[in-house]
mmCIF file of C-alpha atoms in Angstrom:
data_model
loop_
_atom_site.group_PDB
_atom_site.id
_atom_site.type_symbol
_atom_site.label_atom_id
_atom_site.label_comp_id
_atom_site.label_asym_id
_atom_site.label_seq_id
_atom_site.Cartn_x
_atom_site.Cartn_y
_atom_site.Cartn_z
ATOM 1 C CA PHE A 47 0.000 0.000 0.000
ATOM 2 C CA LYS A 48 2.870 2.318 0.771
ATOM 3 C CA ASN A 49 4.116 1.863 -2.817
ATOM 4 C CA HIS A 50 0.763 3.356 -3.900
ATOM 5 C CA ASN A 51 1.037 6.214 -1.364
ATOM 6 C CA ILE A 52 -1.738 4.720 0.751
ATOM 7 C CA ILE A 53 -1.327 4.940 4.489
ATOM 8 C CA LEU A 54 -3.545 2.432 6.272
ATOM 9 C CA PRO A 55 -4.995 3.250 9.688
ATOM 10 C CA ARG A 56 -3.766 1.173 12.629
ATOM 11 C CA THR A 57 -7.011 -0.619 13.485
ATOM 12 C CA SER A 58 -8.929 -3.100 11.363
ATOM 13 C CA SER A 59 -12.148 -1.233 12.144
ATOM 14 C CA ASP A 60 -10.736 2.003 10.710
ATOM 15 C CA MET A 61 -9.279 0.143 7.697
ATOM 16 C CA SER A 62 -12.751 -1.214 6.941
ATOM 17 C CA LYS A 63 -13.962 2.306 6.148
ATOM 18 C CA LEU A 64 -11.516 2.761 3.247
ATOM 19 C CA GLY A 65 -11.860 1.814 -0.403
ATOM 20 C CA LYS A 66 -14.744 0.147 -2.146
ATOM 21 C CA ASP A 67 -16.973 -2.586 -0.729
ATOM 22 C CA ILE A 68 -16.581 -5.789 -2.787
ATOM 23 C CA ARG A 69 -18.621 -8.975 -2.654
ATOM 24 C CA LEU A 70 -16.580 -11.897 -1.401
ATOM 25 C CA SER A 71 -17.314 -13.668 -4.685
ATOM 26 C CA ASN A 72 -15.516 -10.805 -6.494
ATOM 27 C CA ALA A 73 -12.464 -10.724 -4.205
ATOM 28 C CA LYS A 74 -9.032 -10.643 -5.791
ATOM 29 C CA LYS A 75 -5.418 -10.560 -4.646
ATOM 30 C CA GLY A 76 -4.647 -7.411 -2.701
ATOM 31 C CA ASP A 77 -8.131 -6.860 -1.281
ATOM 32 C CA LEU A 78 -8.597 -6.560 2.470
ATOM 33 C CA ILE A 79 -10.992 -8.962 4.168
ATOM 34 C CA PHE A 80 -12.602 -8.155 7.514
ATOM 35 C CA PHE A 81 -13.924 -10.290 10.336
ATOM 36 C CA SER A 82 -15.622 -10.064 13.696
ATOM 37 C CA THR A 83 -13.938 -12.661 15.869
ATOM 38 C CA ASN A 84 -15.000 -11.181 19.208
ATOM 39 C CA GLY A 85 -18.623 -12.300 19.098
ATOM 40 C CA LYS A 86 -19.856 -8.694 19.201
ATOM 41 C CA GLY A 87 -20.359 -8.169 15.470
ATOM 42 C CA THR A 88 -17.770 -5.393 15.354
ATOM 43 C CA ILE A 89 -14.770 -5.616 13.031
ATOM 44 C CA ASN A 90 -11.661 -6.535 14.973
ATOM 45 C CA HIS A 91 -9.603 -8.621 12.521
ATOM 46 C CA VAL A 92 -8.267 -8.068 9.009
ATOM 47 C CA GLY A 93 -6.549 -10.202 6.401
ATOM 48 C CA PHE A 94 -4.940 -9.566 3.019
ATOM 49 C CA VAL A 95 -6.241 -11.661 0.108
ATOM 50 C CA VAL A 96 -3.387 -13.647 -1.458
ATOM 51 C CA ASP A 97 -5.239 -16.151 -3.669
ATOM 52 C CA VAL A 98 -8.716 -16.823 -5.007
ATOM 53 C CA ARG A 99 -9.744 -20.209 -6.410
ATOM 54 C CA ASN A 100 -13.417 -20.361 -7.346
ATOM 55 C CA ASP A 101 -15.205 -19.624 -4.060
ATOM 56 C CA ASP A 102 -12.162 -20.252 -1.846
ATOM 57 C CA VAL A 103 -10.532 -16.985 -0.779
ATOM 58 C CA GLN A 104 -7.117 -17.407 0.848
ATOM 59 C CA PHE A 105 -5.839 -14.591 3.049
ATOM 60 C CA VAL A 106 -2.762 -13.892 5.130
ATOM 61 C CA HIS A 107 -3.267 -12.565 8.642
ATOM 62 C CA SER A 108 -1.764 -12.528 12.083
ATOM 63 C CA SER A 109 -2.975 -15.170 14.510
ATOM 64 C CA THR A 110 -2.472 -14.900 18.252
ATOM 65 C CA GLN A 111 -1.319 -18.509 18.624
ATOM 66 C CA LYS A 112 0.365 -19.354 15.310
ATOM 67 C CA GLY A 113 1.826 -16.007 14.177
ATOM 68 C CA VAL A 114 1.378 -14.925 10.562
ATOM 69 C CA ILE A 115 -0.509 -17.601 8.613
ATOM 70 C CA VAL A 116 -2.618 -18.164 5.515
ATOM 71 C CA SER A 117 -6.245 -19.160 6.115
ATOM 72 C CA SER A 118 -9.326 -19.763 3.989
ATOM 73 C CA THR A 119 -12.831 -18.347 4.026
ATOM 74 C CA LYS A 120 -13.925 -21.992 3.698
ATOM 75 C CA GLU A 121 -12.808 -22.623 7.287
ATOM 76 C CA ALA A 122 -15.884 -22.659 9.534
ATOM 77 C CA TYR A 123 -14.400 -20.144 11.982
ATOM 78 C CA TYR A 124 -13.741 -17.509 9.306
ATOM 79 C CA LYS A 125 -16.890 -18.299 7.360
ATOM 80 C CA LYS A 126 -18.913 -17.455 10.470
ATOM 81 C CA ALA A 127 -16.820 -14.377 11.385
ATOM 82 C CA TYR A 128 -16.718 -12.827 7.875
ATOM 83 C CA ILE A 129 -18.014 -9.236 7.646
ATOM 84 C CA SER A 130 -16.786 -7.633 4.409
ATOM 85 C CA THR A 131 -14.174 -7.272 1.696
ATOM 86 C CA ARG A 132 -12.741 -3.924 0.615
ATOM 87 C CA ARG A 133 -10.710 -2.962 -2.463
ATOM 88 C CA ILE A 134 -8.225 -0.261 -1.566
ATOM 89 C CA ILE A 135 -6.125 -0.368 -4.750
ATOM 90 C CA GLU A 136 -7.976 -0.566 -8.073
#
């Protein structure tokens, strides 16, 4: 993002207000994907889309127990926690 002169806010909630809202089915590499993992329905987690294969969106994110990992929107945990996808760079 810095290469495109885009400064992202620190929090995932603030990041979720940037760019254009994209349907998950239209996600592509570079999009940000947002989740509510706290059970309150508020955005508190963000990932960066790294691969899309049909309806499987892979994203890199930081996990509290495993560090930086790649996960899938097909995983039940993230499927349930999914909130939105945003395109910051066109």
